[in-house]
Structures are given as structure tokens and as C-alpha cells.
CSV table of C-alpha atoms in Angstrom, one decimal:
chain,number,residue,atom,x,y,z
A,1,MET,CA,70.6,52.8,-98.4
A,2,ASN,CA,69.2,49.4,-98.8
A,3,PRO,CA,65.3,49.6,-98.2
A,4,ILE,CA,65.4,46.4,-96.2
A,5,ALA,CA,68.0,47.8,-93.9
A,6,LEU,CA,66.1,51.0,-93.6
A,7,PHE,CA,62.9,49.1,-92.8
A,8,THR,CA,64.7,47.1,-90.2
A,9,ILE,CA,66.1,50.2,-88.5
A,10,ILE,CA,62.7,51.7,-88.4
A,11,VAL,CA,61.1,48.6,-86.9
A,12,VAL,CA,63.9,48.4,-84.2
A,13,VAL,CA,63.4,52.1,-83.3
A,14,ILE,CA,59.7,51.6,-83.0
A,15,LEU,CA,60.1,48.5,-80.8
A,16,PHE,CA,62.5,50.3,-78.5
A,17,ALA,CA,60.5,53.5,-78.4
A,18,GLY,CA,57.4,51.5,-77.2
A,19,ILE,CA,59.1,49.8,-74.2
A,20,ARG,CA,57.8,50.8,-70.8
A,21,ILE,CA,58.7,49.6,-67.4
A,22,VAL,CA,55.9,49.8,-64.7
A,23,PHE,CA,57.2,49.6,-61.1
A,24,GLU,CA,55.4,47.4,-58.5
A,25,TYR,CA,54.1,50.4,-56.6
A,26,LYS,CA,52.6,52.1,-59.7
A,27,ARG,CA,49.9,51.5,-62.3
A,28,ALA,CA,49.9,52.8,-65.8
A,29,LEU,CA,46.7,53.8,-67.7
A,30,LYS,CA,47.0,53.2,-71.4
A,31,PHE,CA,45.3,55.5,-73.9
A,32,ARG,CA,44.9,54.9,-77.6
A,33,PHE,CA,44.2,58.1,-79.6
A,34,GLY,CA,43.1,59.7,-76.3
A,35,LYS,CA,40.7,56.9,-75.4
A,36,TYR,CA,41.2,54.8,-72.3
A,37,VAL,CA,42.0,51.2,-73.1
A,38,LYS,CA,43.2,49.4,-69.9
A,39,THR,CA,45.4,49.6,-66.9
A,40,LEU,CA,48.8,48.1,-67.2
A,41,GLN,CA,50.1,46.0,-64.3
A,42,PRO,CA,53.7,46.1,-63.0
A,43,GLY,CA,56.4,44.7,-65.2
A,44,PHE,CA,57.7,45.0,-68.8
A,45,ARG,CA,55.2,46.6,-71.1
A,46,TRP,CA,55.1,47.7,-74.7
A,47,ILE,CA,52.9,50.4,-76.3
A,48,ILE,CA,52.5,51.6,-79.9
A,49,PRO,CA,54.6,54.8,-80.3
A,50,LEU,CA,52.7,57.9,-81.5
A,51,VAL,CA,49.4,55.9,-81.2
A,52,GLU,CA,49.3,55.0,-77.5
A,53,THR,CA,50.3,56.9,-74.4
A,54,ILE,CA,50.3,56.0,-70.7
A,55,GLN,CA,49.7,57.9,-67.5
A,56,VAL,CA,51.4,56.5,-64.4
A,57,VAL,CA,49.6,56.6,-61.0
A,58,ASP,CA,51.4,55.9,-57.7
A,59,ILE,CA,49.3,53.6,-55.5
A,60,ARG,CA,51.4,54.0,-52.3
A,61,VAL,CA,50.2,56.1,-49.3
A,62,ILE,CA,50.6,59.7,-50.2
A,63,THR,CA,51.0,62.6,-47.6
A,64,ILE,CA,49.6,66.1,-48.2
A,65,ASN,CA,50.0,69.0,-45.8
A,66,ILE,CA,47.0,71.1,-45.0
A,67,VAL,CA,48.4,74.6,-44.9
A,68,SER,CA,47.7,76.8,-41.9
A,69,GLN,CA,44.0,77.9,-41.9
A,70,GLU,CA,42.7,80.9,-40.0
A,71,VAL,CA,39.7,79.7,-38.1
A,72,MET,CA,37.2,81.5,-35.8
A,73,THR,CA,36.0,79.0,-33.2
A,74,GLU,CA,32.5,78.8,-31.8
A,75,ASP,CA,33.6,80.9,-28.7
A,76,ASN,CA,35.0,83.6,-31.0
A,77,VAL,CA,38.7,82.8,-30.6
A,78,PRO,CA,40.9,83.3,-33.7
A,79,CYS,CA,43.5,80.6,-34.3
A,80,SER,CA,45.7,79.1,-37.0
A,81,ILE,CA,45.4,75.4,-37.5
A,82,ASP,CA,47.3,73.1,-39.9
A,83,GLY,CA,47.2,69.4,-40.4
A,84,VAL,CA,48.2,66.5,-42.7
A,85,VAL,CA,46.2,64.1,-44.8
A,86,PHE,CA,47.2,60.5,-45.6
A,87,PHE,CA,45.5,58.8,-48.6
A,88,LYS,CA,46.1,56.2,-51.3
A,89,ILE,CA,44.7,55.5,-54.8
A,90,SER,CA,42.4,52.5,-54.6
A,91,ASP,CA,41.1,52.8,-58.2
A,92,PRO,CA,43.7,54.3,-60.6
A,93,GLU,CA,41.1,54.6,-63.5
A,94,LYS,CA,38.7,56.8,-61.5
A,95,ALA,CA,41.5,58.8,-60.0
A,96,VAL,CA,42.6,59.9,-63.5
A,97,LEU,CA,39.3,60.0,-65.3
A,98,GLU,CA,37.0,61.4,-62.7
A,99,VAL,CA,39.0,64.3,-61.3
A,100,GLU,CA,41.7,66.6,-62.5
A,101,GLU,CA,44.7,66.9,-60.3
A,102,TYR,CA,43.5,64.8,-57.4
A,103,ASN,CA,46.3,66.1,-55.1
A,104,PHE,CA,45.0,69.7,-55.5
A,105,ALA,CA,41.4,68.6,-55.1
A,106,ILE,CA,42.1,66.7,-51.8
A,107,THR,CA,44.1,69.7,-50.5
A,108,GLN,CA,41.2,72.1,-51.1
A,109,LEU,CA,38.6,69.6,-49.6
A,110,SER,CA,40.7,69.2,-46.5
A,111,GLN,CA,41.2,72.9,-46.0
A,112,ALA,CA,37.5,73.5,-46.3
A,113,ALA,CA,36.6,70.6,-44.0
A,114,LEU,CA,39.1,71.8,-41.4
A,115,ARG,CA,37.6,75.3,-41.3
A,116,ASP,CA,34.1,73.9,-41.2
A,117,VAL,CA,34.7,71.3,-38.4
A,118,CYS,CA,36.9,73.6,-36.2
A,119,GLY,CA,34.6,76.6,-36.6
A,120,LYS,CA,31.7,74.7,-35.0
A,121,VAL,CA,33.4,73.8,-31.7
A,122,GLU,CA,35.0,75.7,-28.9
A,123,LEU,CA,38.8,76.2,-28.5
A,124,ASP,CA,39.0,73.8,-25.5
A,125,THR,CA,37.4,71.0,-27.6
A,126,ILE,CA,40.0,71.5,-30.4
A,127,LEU,CA,42.9,71.5,-27.9
A,128,SER,CA,41.7,68.4,-26.0
A,129,LYS,CA,40.1,66.4,-28.8
A,130,ARG,CA,42.4,66.6,-31.7
A,131,GLU,CA,41.9,62.9,-32.6
A,132,GLU,CA,38.1,63.4,-32.8
A,133,MET,CA,38.5,66.5,-34.9
A,134,GLY,CA,40.7,64.6,-37.3
A,135,LYS,CA,38.1,61.8,-37.6
A,136,ASN,CA,35.4,64.4,-38.4
A,137,ILE,CA,37.5,66.0,-41.1
A,138,LYS,CA,38.3,62.6,-42.5
A,139,SER,CA,34.6,61.6,-42.8
A,140,ILE,CA,33.8,64.8,-44.7
A,141,VAL,CA,36.7,64.4,-47.1
A,142,GLU,CA,36.3,60.7,-47.8
A,143,THR,CA,32.6,61.3,-48.7
A,144,GLU,CA,33.7,63.2,-51.8
A,145,THR,CA,36.9,61.3,-52.6
A,146,HIS,CA,35.2,57.9,-52.5
A,147,HIS,CA,33.7,58.6,-56.0
A,148,TRP,CA,37.2,59.4,-57.2
A,149,GLY,CA,38.7,56.0,-56.3
A,150,ILE,CA,40.7,57.5,-53.5
A,151,GLU,CA,40.8,56.1,-50.0
A,152,ILE,CA,41.5,58.5,-47.1
A,153,ILE,CA,43.7,56.7,-44.6
A,154,ASP,CA,43.8,59.4,-41.8
A,155,VAL,CA,43.7,63.1,-41.1
A,156,LYS,CA,45.8,64.6,-38.3
A,157,ILE,CA,45.8,68.1,-36.8
A,158,LYS,CA,49.5,69.0,-36.4
A,159,ASP,CA,49.6,72.4,-34.8
A,160,ILE,CA,47.4,75.1,-33.3
A,161,GLN,CA,48.7,78.6,-33.2
A,162,LEU,CA,46.9,81.0,-30.7
A,163,PRO,CA,47.2,84.8,-30.4
A,164,GLU,CA,49.8,86.0,-27.8
A,165,ASN,CA,47.2,87.5,-25.5
A,166,MET,CA,45.3,84.2,-25.5
A,167,ARG,CA,48.4,82.3,-24.6
A,168,ARG,CA,49.1,84.6,-21.7
A,169,MET,CA,45.5,84.1,-20.4
A,170,MET,CA,45.7,80.4,-20.7
A,171,ALA,CA,49.0,80.4,-18.8
A,172,ASN,CA,47.4,82.5,-16.1
A,173,GLN,CA,44.5,80.1,-16.0
A,174,ALA,CA,46.7,77.1,-15.7
A,175,GLU,CA,48.8,78.8,-12.9
A,176,ALA,CA,45.6,79.7,-11.0
A,177,GLU,CA,44.3,76.1,-11.4
A,178,ARG,CA,47.6,74.7,-10.0
A,179,SER,CA,47.5,77.1,-7.1
A,180,ARG,CA,43.9,76.1,-6.3
A,181,ARG,CA,44.8,72.4,-6.3
A,182,ALA,CA,47.8,73.1,-4.1
A,183,ARG,CA,45.7,74.9,-1.5
A,184,ILE,CA,43.1,72.2,-1.5
A,185,ILE,CA,45.8,69.5,-1.0
A,186,LEU,CA,47.3,71.6,1.8
A,187,ALA,CA,43.9,72.0,3.5
A,188,GLU,CA,43.2,68.3,3.2
A,189,ALA,CA,46.6,67.6,4.7
A,190,GLU,CA,45.9,69.9,7.7
A,191,ASN,CA,42.5,68.3,8.2
A,192,GLN,CA,44.0,64.8,8.3
A,193,ALA,CA,46.9,65.9,10.6
A,194,ALA,CA,44.4,67.5,13.0
A,195,ALA,CA,42.3,64.4,13.0
A,196,LYS,CA,45.3,62.2,13.8
A,197,LEU,CA,46.5,64.6,16.5
A,198,LEU,CA,43.0,64.6,18.1
A,199,GLU,CA,43.1,60.8,18.0
A,200,ALA,CA,46.5,60.7,19.5
A,201,GLY,CA,45.5,63.1,22.3
A,202,LEU,CA,42.5,61.1,23.2
A,203,GLN,CA,44.7,58.0,23.3
A,204,ILE,CA,47.2,59.7,25.6
A,205,ASP,CA,44.6,61.0,28.0
A,206,LYS,CA,43.6,57.5,28.8
A,207,SER,CA,46.9,56.8,30.7
A,208,PRO,CA,48.8,59.3,32.9
A,209,SER,CA,52.0,57.4,32.3
A,210,ALA,CA,51.6,58.0,28.6
A,211,ILE,CA,51.7,61.8,29.2
A,212,LYS,CA,55.0,61.3,31.1
A,213,LEU,CA,56.5,59.2,28.4
A,214,ARG,CA,55.5,61.8,25.7
A,215,LEU,CA,57.0,64.6,27.8
A,216,TYR,CA,60.3,62.7,28.3
A,217,GLN,CA,60.5,61.9,24.5
A,218,THR,CA,60.0,65.6,23.7
A,219,LEU,CA,62.8,66.5,26.2
A,220,SER,CA,65.1,63.9,24.6
A,221,ASN,CA,64.5,65.4,21.1
A,222,ILE,CA,65.2,68.9,22.3
A,223,ALA,CA,68.4,67.8,24.2
A,224,ALA,CA,69.7,66.1,21.0
A,225,GLU,CA,70.4,69.6,19.6
A,226,LYS,CA,72.9,70.4,22.3
A,227,ASN,CA,72.3,74.1,22.1
A,228,SER,CA,69.3,74.6,24.3
A,229,THR,CA,68.7,75.1,28.1
A,230,ILE,CA,65.5,73.7,29.4
A,231,LEU,CA,63.9,75.2,32.6
A,232,PHE,CA,61.0,73.7,34.5
A,233,PRO,CA,59.3,76.3,36.8
A,234,PHE,CA,57.0,73.6,38.2
A,235,PRO,CA,57.2,69.8,38.6
A,236,GLU,CA,55.5,67.7,36.0
A,237,GLU,CA,53.2,66.3,38.7
A,238,VAL,CA,51.2,69.4,38.6
A,239,LEU,CA,50.3,68.9,34.9
A,240,PRO,CA,46.6,68.4,34.4
A,241,ARG,CA,45.5,64.8,34.5
A,242,PRO,CA,42.1,63.3,33.7
A,243,LYS,CA,39.9,62.7,36.7
A,244,LYS,CA,39.2,59.2,37.7
A,245,LYS,CA,35.6,58.1,37.4
A,246,GLU,CA,34.1,57.3,40.8
A,247,ASP,CA,32.5,53.9,41.2
């Protein structure tokens, strides 16, 4: 084969072998003989084959699940808690050079922080203040990941699994609380009704004719049923009336 043609083929192969395309949502760290050189921006890029290599880093928001953790709360209640971590790479160079497998490192940090935070509070606090628990976990994790060029966006507690006996006790407690509220509301209603009846009675006592009108109205309501017989063993004039004040 012609040496010139052979040389041309080798050059073309080398040129095509070094072509790299970096997407907009990624960054590529270029290494030359294992030494970091620079970070390649998105677009068409070329590296020297066999001499230079690249490691691509995704700079979009990444989601990692916190697997269910067995936690003993401050009031000695065992429960299983899982969550989710949202983060993004703010400095690709540090994320690659400062930590090995940053995904695994963040997962382990999040699990340890979740157990630490939830183990220092009571169960009622975890159930009612999930947002606050997530912020506390986030503050612990981002303290470490800040040096790795990683930004923690948010941490959420997804689910809290309780023992079956604890669920039954909480259901009984909620039922008892609803029953207590219902009794209080009923007592308050009776109290208000009695006050209104007393006020109405005092108002009726001021006029004898009002007593008659009230009696006739009651008879009218009873007669509307058309299935009752009403007997009066005494005339309504003998009903008690308020005594008139003497001058």
C-alpha cells in the first residue's frame, strides 16, 4: 500500500476517534495522561486519542431515594422512615476530583442524617413537622457536600411506617379525641339553647297575651299532624300568670 495513503487513513482514523459531543446539560472533564487539564463546555469537541480521556458529569437536578431507615424516636417508638434528596453539581471539577462516587456518598450521608435528626425528636414532631425535619437533614448533608461542589436543593421525608399496635393506639386516640370534641360541642349547644329558652320565657312572662299566642301556636302545630286528639281538662284562664305590681 502507498505510504501516503496509509498515513492519510491513519490521520483520518485519529481525527474521527477523537471527536466528542458534549450536550448542553453536561460538562466533560478532560484528562491528559491521567492529569486534569480543563473542563469542556457543551458543543463539538476533539481530544487526542490514547492520550486524552474525558469524564462526563450531568449538571441537571438529580434525585436520590433515601432507603427506609429503622429509627428509634426520642419517646422510644420504632418506625421506618424513607425520603428523597434533590441535588445538582455546581462545580464538576470538585465533584469528580474531591469525592469518589458522589451519588453513593450523598446517599450514605442522607441516611445517617435522617437517623440522627429523627432519633432526637418525638414521633408526634416527625408526623406533624416533616418539612422542618427535611430542612434539618438538608443542613447536615450540605455542610459536607459543599466542599465537593455539590448543591443540595431539598430533602423530603416521603413515608413513615409505624408498627401495627402503634397504628391501632393512634386510631383509638384520634377516635377518643373526636368523641371528646363532639361532647363539648353538644354541651355548648345545650347551654346556648337553655340560655335562649330562658330569655324567651322571660320575654313571654311580660305579657299574658303572649302566653295565649304561644299556646295557640303549639296547638296549631299539633293539629297539623291530623292524628292526635287534644283534651283540655281545665280552661286556659287558670294557667299561672305573673302578678301585677301594686302601685
